[in-house]
PDB file of C-alpha atoms in Angstrom:
ATOM      1  CA  UNK A 878      -7.654   5.687 -14.985  1.00  0.00           C
ATOM      2  CA  UNK A 879      -7.785   5.727 -11.161  1.00  0.00           C
ATOM      3  CA  UNK A 880     -11.591   5.932 -11.266  1.00  0.00           C
ATOM      4  CA  UNK A 881     -11.828   2.898 -13.566  1.00  0.00           C
ATOM      5  CA  UNK A 882      -9.396   0.956 -11.363  1.00  0.00           C
ATOM      6  CA  UNK A 883     -11.472   1.878  -8.292  1.00  0.00           C
ATOM      7  CA  UNK A 884     -14.727   0.769  -9.925  1.00  0.00           C
ATOM      8  CA  UNK A 885     -13.208  -2.534 -10.993  1.00  0.00           C
ATOM      9  CA  UNK A 886     -11.647  -3.118  -7.575  1.00  0.00           C
ATOM     10  CA  UNK A 887     -14.896  -2.374  -5.733  1.00  0.00           C
ATOM     11  CA  UNK A 888     -16.860  -4.590  -8.127  1.00  0.00           C
ATOM     12  CA  UNK A 889     -14.490  -7.492  -7.580  1.00  0.00           C
ATOM     13  CA  UNK A 890     -14.428  -6.978  -3.802  1.00  0.00           C
ATOM     14  CA  UNK A 891     -18.196  -6.939  -3.454  1.00  0.00           C
ATOM     15  CA  UNK A 892     -18.898  -9.868  -5.777  1.00  0.00           C
ATOM     16  CA  UNK A 893     -20.121 -12.920  -3.884  1.00  0.00           C
ATOM     17  CA  UNK A 894     -18.396 -16.229  -4.463  1.00  0.00           C
ATOM     18  CA  UNK A 895     -19.538 -19.772  -3.785  1.00  0.00           C
ATOM     19  CA  UNK A 896     -17.282 -22.214  -1.996  1.00  0.00           C
ATOM     20  CA  UNK A 897     -18.004 -25.923  -1.933  1.00  0.00           C
ATOM     21  CA  UNK A 898     -16.958 -28.005   1.085  1.00  0.00           C
ATOM     22  CA  UNK A 899     -17.980 -31.665   1.263  1.00  0.00           C
ATOM     23  CA  UNK A 900     -20.760 -31.110  -1.274  1.00  0.00           C
ATOM     24  CA  UNK A 901     -22.228 -28.107   0.589  1.00  0.00           C
ATOM     25  CA  UNK A 902     -22.196 -24.693  -1.062  1.00  0.00           C
ATOM     26  CA  UNK A 903     -21.405 -21.731   1.173  1.00  0.00           C
ATOM     27  CA  UNK A 904     -21.575 -18.105   0.044  1.00  0.00           C
ATOM     28  CA  UNK A 905     -18.799 -15.742   1.055  1.00  0.00           C
ATOM     29  CA  UNK A 906     -17.607 -12.306   0.054  1.00  0.00           C
ATOM     30  CA  UNK A 907     -14.106 -11.514  -1.066  1.00  0.00           C
ATOM     31  CA  UNK A 908     -11.855  -9.634   1.333  1.00  0.00           C
ATOM     32  CA  UNK A 909     -10.022  -6.486   0.205  1.00  0.00           C
ATOM     33  CA  UNK A 910      -6.942  -7.327  -1.815  1.00  0.00           C
ATOM     34  CA  UNK A 911      -3.635  -5.640  -1.195  1.00  0.00           C
ATOM     35  CA  UNK A 912      -1.429  -4.374  -4.019  1.00  0.00           C
ATOM     36  CA  UNK A 913       2.212  -5.306  -4.460  1.00  0.00           C
ATOM     37  CA  UNK A 914       4.285  -2.185  -4.898  1.00  0.00           C
ATOM     38  CA  UNK A 915       7.830  -0.794  -4.981  1.00  0.00           C
ATOM     39  CA  UNK A 916       9.287   2.506  -3.796  1.00  0.00           C
ATOM     40  CA  UNK A 917      10.736   4.450  -6.717  1.00  0.00           C
ATOM     41  CA  UNK A 918      13.307   6.123  -4.433  1.00  0.00           C
ATOM     42  CA  UNK A 919      14.178   6.142  -0.726  1.00  0.00           C
ATOM     43  CA  UNK A 920      11.268   7.783   1.109  1.00  0.00           C
ATOM     44  CA  UNK A 921       9.961   8.266   4.634  1.00  0.00           C
ATOM     45  CA  UNK A 922       7.149   6.125   5.991  1.00  0.00           C
ATOM     46  CA  UNK A 923       4.828   8.459   7.909  1.00  0.00           C
ATOM     47  CA  UNK A 924       2.382   7.901  10.786  1.00  0.00           C
ATOM     48  CA  UNK A 925      -0.399   9.555   8.738  1.00  0.00           C
ATOM     49  CA  UNK A 926      -0.976  10.863   5.203  1.00  0.00           C
ATOM     50  CA  UNK A 927       0.962  14.081   5.747  1.00  0.00           C
ATOM     51  CA  UNK A 928       4.488  15.342   5.120  1.00  0.00           C
ATOM     52  CA  UNK A 929       4.474  16.750   8.670  1.00  0.00           C
ATOM     53  CA  UNK A 930       3.495  13.443  10.325  1.00  0.00           C
ATOM     54  CA  UNK A 931       5.959  11.522  12.487  1.00  0.00           C
ATOM     55  CA  UNK A 932       8.520   9.449  10.569  1.00  0.00           C
ATOM     56  CA  UNK A 933       8.083   5.735  11.388  1.00  0.00           C
ATOM     57  CA  UNK A 934      10.784   4.376   9.086  1.00  0.00           C
ATOM     58  CA  UNK A 935      12.087   4.359   5.525  1.00  0.00           C
ATOM     59  CA  UNK A 936      11.280   2.574   2.298  1.00  0.00           C
ATOM     60  CA  UNK A 937      14.450   2.155   0.261  1.00  0.00           C
ATOM     61  CA  UNK A 938      14.624   2.400  -3.542  1.00  0.00           C
ATOM     62  CA  UNK A 939      13.025  -0.661  -5.198  1.00  0.00           C
ATOM     63  CA  UNK A 940      12.019  -2.163  -1.829  1.00  0.00           C
ATOM     64  CA  UNK A 941       8.877  -4.266  -1.957  1.00  0.00           C
ATOM     65  CA  UNK A 942       5.843  -2.680  -0.309  1.00  0.00           C
ATOM     66  CA  UNK A 943       2.315  -3.949   0.285  1.00  0.00           C
ATOM     67  CA  UNK A 944      -0.238  -1.179  -0.338  1.00  0.00           C
ATOM     68  CA  UNK A 945      -3.324  -1.904   1.727  1.00  0.00           C
ATOM     69  CA  UNK A 946      -5.448   1.056   0.629  1.00  0.00           C
ATOM     70  CA  UNK A 947      -5.149   4.760  -0.214  1.00  0.00           C
ATOM     71  CA  UNK A 948      -6.502   8.047   1.112  1.00  0.00           C
ATOM     72  CA  UNK A 949      -6.116  11.744   0.375  1.00  0.00           C
ATOM     73  CA  UNK A 950      -3.433  13.649   2.265  1.00  0.00           C
ATOM     74  CA  UNK A 951      -0.785  16.311   1.737  1.00  0.00           C
ATOM     75  CA  UNK A 952      -0.190  16.903  -1.982  1.00  0.00           C
ATOM     76  CA  UNK A 953       3.299  15.807  -3.060  1.00  0.00           C
ATOM     77  CA  UNK A 954       4.397  17.085  -6.490  1.00  0.00           C
ATOM     78  CA  UNK A 955       0.760  17.340  -7.607  1.00  0.00           C
ATOM     79  CA  UNK A 956      -0.304  13.936  -6.215  1.00  0.00           C
ATOM     80  CA  UNK A 957      -2.688  14.088  -3.190  1.00  0.00           C
ATOM     81  CA  UNK A 958      -2.947  10.302  -2.708  1.00  0.00           C
ATOM     82  CA  UNK A 959      -1.183   8.350   0.043  1.00  0.00           C
ATOM     83  CA  UNK A 960      -1.078   4.567   0.444  1.00  0.00           C
ATOM     84  CA  UNK A 961      -1.371   2.822   3.780  1.00  0.00           C
ATOM     85  CA  UNK A 962       1.525   0.392   3.530  1.00  0.00           C
ATOM     86  CA  UNK A 963       3.275  -2.544   5.121  1.00  0.00           C
ATOM     87  CA  UNK A 964       7.018  -2.499   4.421  1.00  0.00           C
ATOM     88  CA  UNK A 965       9.443  -5.315   5.169  1.00  0.00           C
ATOM     89  CA  UNK A 966      13.039  -4.064   5.177  1.00  0.00           C
ATOM     90  CA  UNK A 967      15.468  -6.893   4.438  1.00  0.00           C
ATOM     91  CA  UNK A 968      17.954  -7.793   7.156  1.00  0.00           C
ATOM     92  CA  UNK A 969      21.139  -5.770   7.048  1.00  0.00           C
ATOM     93  CA  UNK A 970      23.464  -8.515   8.349  1.00  0.00           C
ATOM     94  CA  UNK A 971      23.610 -12.297   8.716  1.00  0.00           C
ATOM     95  CA  UNK A 972      22.434 -12.253  12.349  1.00  0.00           C
ATOM     96  CA  UNK A 973      19.900  -9.436  11.926  1.00  0.00           C
ATOM     97  CA  UNK A 974      16.180  -9.923  11.461  1.00  0.00           C
ATOM     98  CA  UNK A 975      14.110  -8.077   8.861  1.00  0.00           C
ATOM     99  CA  UNK A 976      12.140  -5.113  10.201  1.00  0.00           C
ATOM    100  CA  UNK A 977       8.528  -4.334   9.368  1.00  0.00           C
ATOM    101  CA  UNK A 978       6.921  -0.914   9.343  1.00  0.00           C
ATOM    102  CA  UNK A 979       3.273   0.049   8.860  1.00  0.00           C
ATOM    103  CA  UNK A 980       2.465   3.597   7.861  1.00  0.00           C
ATOM    104  CA  UNK A 981       1.770   5.920   4.940  1.00  0.00           C
ATOM    105  CA  UNK A 982       3.751   6.758   1.770  1.00  0.00           C
ATOM    106  CA  UNK A 983       2.804   9.302  -0.880  1.00  0.00           C
ATOM    107  CA  UNK A 984       1.756   7.526  -4.092  1.00  0.00           C
ATOM    108  CA  UNK A 985       4.095   9.876  -5.923  1.00  0.00           C
ATOM    109  CA  UNK A 986       6.937   7.598  -4.763  1.00  0.00           C
ATOM    110  CA  UNK A 987       5.215   4.256  -5.530  1.00  0.00           C
ATOM    111  CA  UNK A 988       5.333   2.295  -8.784  1.00  0.00           C
ATOM    112  CA  UNK A 989       1.763   0.908  -8.597  1.00  0.00           C
ATOM    113  CA  UNK A 990      -1.079   3.351  -7.999  1.00  0.00           C
ATOM    114  CA  UNK A 991      -3.989   0.859  -7.987  1.00  0.00           C
ATOM    115  CA  UNK A 992      -4.797   0.457  -4.285  1.00  0.00           C
ATOM    116  CA  UNK A 993      -8.475   0.711  -3.276  1.00  0.00           C
ATOM    117  CA  UNK A 994      -9.762   3.619  -1.184  1.00  0.00           C
ATOM    118  CA  UNK A 995      -9.628   3.090   2.590  1.00  0.00           C
TER     119      UNK A 995
END
């Protein structure tokens, strides 16, 4: 299933599109698409795709995550894939601002496993 998803993602990313501006056609290529995701439980966001990497923050259960791409790292419960993510943690009080964290989360803890390879 992952292989099929990868093939389809790569095919769609490399397909050229034509944009028309003021009657002039311009060719462009699609940029890599990110994948909307959710953490299935509270997990650590790591600096790299390893359970021994520095902890950069936390993704709380059902928090929305943007998976940018995936890579192979430390195997977690049989799953060797880790997603490079962007996590926005909602503000914890009226005067607080949301925090953002970029890092890596094992795909074992993510609901959507369709990110493209980094």
